[in-house]
Every structure is written in C-alpha cells, then in structure tokens.
Coordinates of N, CA and C in Angstrom, one line a residue:
Q1 N 163.3 61.3 95.9 CA 162.5 61.3 95.1 C 161.3 61.3 95.6
V2 N 160.2 61.4 94.8 CA 158.8 61.3 95.1 C 158.4 60.1 95.8
Q3 N 157.9 60.1 97.2 CA 157.4 58.6 97.2 C 156.0 59.2 97.9
L4 N 155.2 58.2 97.8 CA 154.0 58.2 98.1 C 153.3 56.9 98.3
V5 N 153.0 56.7 100.0 CA 152.6 55.4 100.3 C 151.5 55.4 100.8
E6 N 150.4 54.7 100.1 CA 148.8 54.7 100.7 C 148.3 53.6 101.7
S7 N 147.3 54.3 102.7 CA 147.2 52.9 103.4 C 145.3 53.2 103.9
G8 N 144.9 52.3 104.6 CA 144.2 52.4 105.4 C 143.2 51.8 104.3
G9 N 143.1 51.1 103.0 CA 142.1 50.3 102.7 C 142.0 49.1 103.2
A10 N 140.3 48.4 102.9 CA 139.9 47.1 104.0 C 138.5 46.6 102.7
L11 N 137.8 45.9 103.7 CA 136.7 45.8 103.1 C 136.3 45.8 104.3
V12 N 134.8 46.8 103.9 CA 134.0 47.4 104.5 C 132.1 47.3 104.0
Q13 N 131.4 46.6 104.8 CA 130.0 47.2 104.6 C 129.6 48.0 103.8
P14 N 128.4 48.2 103.1 CA 127.7 49.2 102.8 C 127.3 50.2 104.1
G15 N 127.6 51.3 104.0 CA 127.1 52.2 104.4 C 128.3 52.6 105.9
G16 N 129.1 51.4 105.8 CA 130.1 51.8 106.6 C 131.2 52.9 106.1
S17 N 132.2 53.1 107.2 CA 133.6 54.6 107.0 C 134.9 53.8 106.9
L18 N 135.3 54.3 106.0 CA 137.4 54.1 106.3 C 137.8 55.4 106.0
R19 N 139.2 55.9 106.9 CA 140.2 56.8 106.6 C 141.4 56.2 106.0
L20 N 141.2 56.7 105.0 CA 142.5 56.2 104.0 C 143.8 57.3 104.3
S21 N 144.9 57.1 104.5 CA 146.2 57.7 104.4 C 147.2 57.9 103.5
C22 N 147.5 59.0 103.1 CA 149.1 59.3 102.1 C 150.2 59.9 102.6
A23 N 151.0 58.9 103.0 CA 152.3 59.5 103.7 C 153.1 60.0 102.3
A24 N 153.3 61.2 102.4 CA 154.7 61.8 101.3 C 155.7 62.2 101.7
S25 N 156.9 62.0 100.6 CA 158.2 62.2 100.9 C 158.7 62.7 99.6
G26 N 159.5 63.9 99.6 CA 160.5 63.9 98.5 C 160.3 65.0 97.8
F27 N 158.8 66.0 98.4 CA 159.1 67.1 98.0 C 158.9 67.7 99.2
T28 N 158.5 69.1 98.6 CA 157.7 70.2 99.6 C 156.4 70.1 100.0
F29 N 155.8 69.5 100.7 CA 154.5 69.1 100.5 C 153.4 70.3 100.8
S30 N 153.6 70.9 102.0 CA 153.1 72.1 102.2 C 152.8 73.3 101.2
S31 N 153.9 73.0 100.2 CA 153.5 73.6 99.3 C 152.6 73.0 98.1
T32 N 152.3 72.2 98.0 CA 151.8 70.9 97.2 C 150.3 71.0 97.0
V33 N 149.0 71.2 95.9 CA 148.4 70.9 95.9 C 148.3 69.2 96.1
M34 N 147.4 68.5 96.3 CA 147.2 67.1 96.8 C 145.7 66.3 96.1
R35 N 145.8 65.4 95.5 CA 144.5 64.6 95.1 C 144.8 62.7 95.6
W36 N 143.4 62.7 95.7 CA 143.0 61.3 95.6 C 142.4 60.8 94.3
Y37 N 142.8 59.8 93.8 CA 142.4 59.3 92.8 C 141.8 57.6 92.8
R38 N 140.6 57.2 92.5 CA 140.6 56.0 92.4 C 140.5 55.0 91.1
Q39 N 140.7 54.2 91.2 CA 140.4 53.0 89.7 C 139.6 51.8 90.4
A40 N 138.3 51.4 89.5 CA 138.0 50.1 89.9 C 138.3 49.5 88.3
P41 N 138.3 48.4 88.8 CA 138.5 47.4 87.3 C 137.6 47.7 86.5
G42 N 138.5 47.4 85.4 CA 137.7 48.2 84.2 C 137.4 49.5 83.4
K43 N 137.6 50.3 84.5 CA 137.7 51.7 84.5 C 138.6 52.5 84.6
E44 N 138.6 53.3 84.1 CA 139.5 54.7 83.9 C 139.9 55.2 85.6
R45 N 140.7 55.4 85.4 CA 141.4 56.1 86.9 C 140.3 57.5 87.0
E46 N 140.4 57.9 87.8 CA 138.6 59.1 88.5 C 139.5 60.0 89.6
L47 N 139.3 61.4 89.2 CA 139.9 62.1 90.5 C 138.5 61.9 91.3
V48 N 139.1 61.7 92.2 CA 138.1 61.9 93.7 C 137.9 63.3 94.8
A49 N 139.5 63.6 95.0 CA 139.2 64.9 96.0 C 140.4 65.9 95.9
E50 N 140.5 66.7 96.2 CA 141.3 67.7 95.9 C 141.4 68.8 97.0
I51 N 142.5 69.2 97.3 CA 143.0 69.9 98.5 C 144.1 70.8 98.1
S52 N 143.9 72.1 98.7 CA 145.0 72.9 98.6 C 146.3 72.6 99.4
S53 N 147.0 73.6 99.2 CA 148.3 73.2 100.2 C 148.1 73.3 101.3
S54 N 147.0 74.6 101.6 CA 147.4 75.1 103.0 C 146.1 74.5 104.0
G55 N 145.2 73.7 102.8 CA 144.1 72.8 103.2 C 142.7 73.3 103.6
T56 N 142.8 75.0 102.7 CA 141.7 75.7 103.3 C 140.8 75.5 102.1
R57 N 141.0 75.0 100.8 CA 139.8 74.8 99.6 C 140.1 73.5 99.0
T58 N 139.2 72.9 99.1 CA 138.6 71.0 98.4 C 137.6 71.4 97.5
S59 N 137.7 70.2 97.1 CA 136.9 70.2 96.0 C 136.9 68.4 96.0
Y60 N 135.4 68.0 95.3 CA 135.0 66.3 95.2 C 134.2 66.3 93.6
G61 N 134.6 64.9 93.5 CA 133.5 64.4 92.1 C 132.5 64.3 92.9
D62 N 131.8 64.3 91.3 CA 130.1 64.4 91.5 C 129.7 63.2 92.3
S63 N 130.5 62.1 92.3 CA 130.1 60.8 92.9 C 130.4 60.6 94.5
V64 N 130.7 61.6 94.8 CA 131.2 61.6 96.5 C 131.0 62.8 97.0
K65 N 130.6 63.5 96.2 CA 130.2 64.8 97.4 C 129.2 64.8 98.4
G66 N 129.7 64.9 99.9 CA 128.7 64.9 100.6 C 128.9 63.3 101.5
R67 N 130.0 62.8 101.2 CA 130.2 61.4 101.7 C 131.7 61.5 101.9
F68 N 132.7 61.9 100.9 CA 133.9 61.9 101.6 C 134.5 63.0 101.6
T69 N 135.9 63.2 102.5 CA 136.3 64.4 103.0 C 137.6 64.5 103.0
I70 N 138.1 65.5 102.6 CA 140.0 65.4 102.0 C 140.4 66.5 102.9
S71 N 141.3 65.8 103.9 CA 141.8 66.6 104.7 C 144.0 66.4 104.4
R72 N 144.4 67.3 105.3 CA 145.6 67.1 105.1 C 146.5 67.6 106.3
D73 N 147.5 67.0 107.0 CA 148.3 67.3 107.9 C 149.8 67.7 107.9
N74 N 150.2 69.3 107.2 CA 151.2 69.1 106.7 C 152.6 69.4 107.6
G75 N 152.3 68.9 109.2 CA 153.5 68.9 110.0 C 153.8 67.5 109.8
K76 N 152.9 66.5 109.1 CA 153.5 65.4 109.2 C 153.5 64.7 107.4
N77 N 153.2 65.6 106.8 CA 153.1 65.2 105.1 C 152.7 64.2 105.1
T78 N 151.2 64.2 105.6 CA 149.9 63.3 104.9 C 149.0 63.8 104.7
V79 N 148.0 63.2 103.7 CA 147.0 63.7 103.1 C 145.6 62.6 103.4
Y80 N 144.3 62.8 104.1 CA 143.8 62.1 104.1 C 142.6 62.1 103.6
L81 N 141.7 60.4 103.4 CA 140.7 60.7 102.7 C 139.3 59.9 103.5
L82 N 138.9 60.8 104.6 CA 137.5 59.8 105.1 C 136.4 59.8 104.4
M83 N 136.0 58.5 103.8 CA 134.7 58.3 103.6 C 133.9 57.4 104.3
N84 N 132.5 58.5 103.9 CA 131.7 58.0 104.9 C 130.3 57.6 103.8
S85 N 129.4 56.6 104.2 CA 128.2 55.9 103.8 C 128.8 55.5 102.4
L86 N 129.3 54.3 102.5 CA 130.2 54.0 101.2 C 129.5 52.8 100.9
K87 N 129.7 52.8 99.5 CA 128.8 52.0 98.5 C 129.5 51.1 97.9
S88 N 128.9 50.2 97.4 CA 129.4 49.0 96.4 C 129.9 49.6 95.1
E89 N 129.8 50.5 94.6 CA 130.4 51.9 93.7 C 131.7 52.4 94.0
D90 N 132.4 52.5 95.3 CA 133.2 52.9 95.7 C 134.6 51.9 95.5
T91 N 134.2 50.6 95.4 CA 135.0 49.9 95.1 C 136.0 50.0 94.3
A92 N 137.5 50.5 94.4 CA 138.4 50.5 93.8 C 140.1 50.6 94.2
V93 N 140.9 50.9 93.5 CA 142.4 50.8 93.9 C 142.3 52.4 94.2
Y94 N 142.6 52.7 95.8 CA 142.7 54.3 95.7 C 144.0 54.7 95.9
Y95 N 144.5 56.0 95.1 CA 146.1 56.9 95.0 C 146.0 57.8 95.6
C96 N 146.4 58.5 96.1 CA 146.7 60.1 95.9 C 148.2 60.4 95.0
N97 N 147.9 61.6 94.9 CA 148.8 62.3 94.2 C 149.1 63.6 93.9
A98 N 150.7 64.5 93.7 CA 150.7 65.4 94.0 C 150.5 66.2 92.6
R99 N 149.7 67.5 92.5 CA 149.2 67.7 91.3 C 150.7 68.4 90.4
V100 N 151.6 68.6 91.2 CA 152.9 68.6 90.4 C 153.6 68.2 89.8
F101 N 153.5 66.5 90.7 CA 153.8 65.8 90.2 C 152.8 64.5 89.4
P102 N 152.4 64.8 88.1 CA 151.2 64.0 87.9 C 151.7 62.1 87.6
N103 N 152.8 61.8 87.4 CA 153.3 60.4 86.6 C 154.0 60.2 87.8
N104 N 153.7 60.4 89.1 CA 154.5 59.6 90.4 C 153.2 59.2 91.4
W105 N 153.5 58.2 91.0 CA 152.1 57.1 92.3 C 152.8 56.6 93.2
G106 N 151.8 56.1 94.2 CA 152.1 54.9 94.7 C 151.6 53.9 94.8
Q107 N 152.0 52.6 95.6 CA 150.9 51.4 94.7 C 149.5 51.7 95.4
G108 N 149.0 52.3 95.8 CA 147.6 52.5 95.8 C 147.0 51.2 97.4
T109 N 145.9 51.8 97.6 CA 145.1 50.7 98.8 C 144.0 50.4 98.0
Q110 N 143.3 48.9 98.5 CA 142.6 48.5 98.2 C 141.0 49.2 98.8
V111 N 140.1 49.1 98.8 CA 138.7 49.7 99.0 C 137.8 48.7 98.6
T112 N 137.1 47.8 99.3 CA 136.3 47.0 99.2 C 135.0 47.2 99.8
V113 N 134.1 47.3 98.9 CA 132.4 47.4 99.8 C 131.7 46.5 99.3
S114 N 131.6 45.8 100.1 CA 130.4 44.3 100.0 C 130.2 44.0 101.1
N115 N 128.9 43.3 101.2 CA 128.4 42.2 102.2 C 129.2 41.0 102.4

C-alpha cells in the first residue's frame, strides 16, 4: 500500500533553513509526480511545490517561490523540500503527496519558525 513518511521538521529561527524529506513506498515512485503541501493551524491545506516524475520540471506556490526548492532522488524513492529564508508564516505541518494518490497522506512533519 502507499506509504509516505515525512521527516526533517524542527523549530528554526526566522531566516534559517531546513530540508524536509519524504520516503515513499508502495507505488512506482519514479513514474509519479510528487507534491509538498502544508497546513497551518486554522487554515486550509496549501500546495507548496510540485516536481515531475523525472525531476526536470518544478513549480511553486507564490508564497514560497524563490525560497523553497523541491527535488527528488528516484533511486531512493525520496522527495525533498529545501526551505531557505524561513518566515514565521511558513510555520505549518508539511506533507508530501503523490499526485495519482490524492487521498494518501503521511503523518506530516512540523515546521515552526520562531525566535
């Protein structure tokens, strides 16, 4: 079955950086578009970034463009999210998702940006 395990979340100061990881299993990862979402308290889940199956095409939400970078390693069935210049408004639980399995979610990883 589809499994997604996110990790790498932490408490970080504004302006800092974090790299999130998502280990995937149960499907053909190398053929699947992957996404990162986030959900802040009291807010809807928001699409943050997407990467094509080959990793050659990426897209980002306006709020993170220029600061976040999505990447993947198909040999390790893992997708990453590098987050730079973090702001307090980036505080959220971050989830990865396979586009072809929109209802399958992992437990998420908490990112808190605060002094």
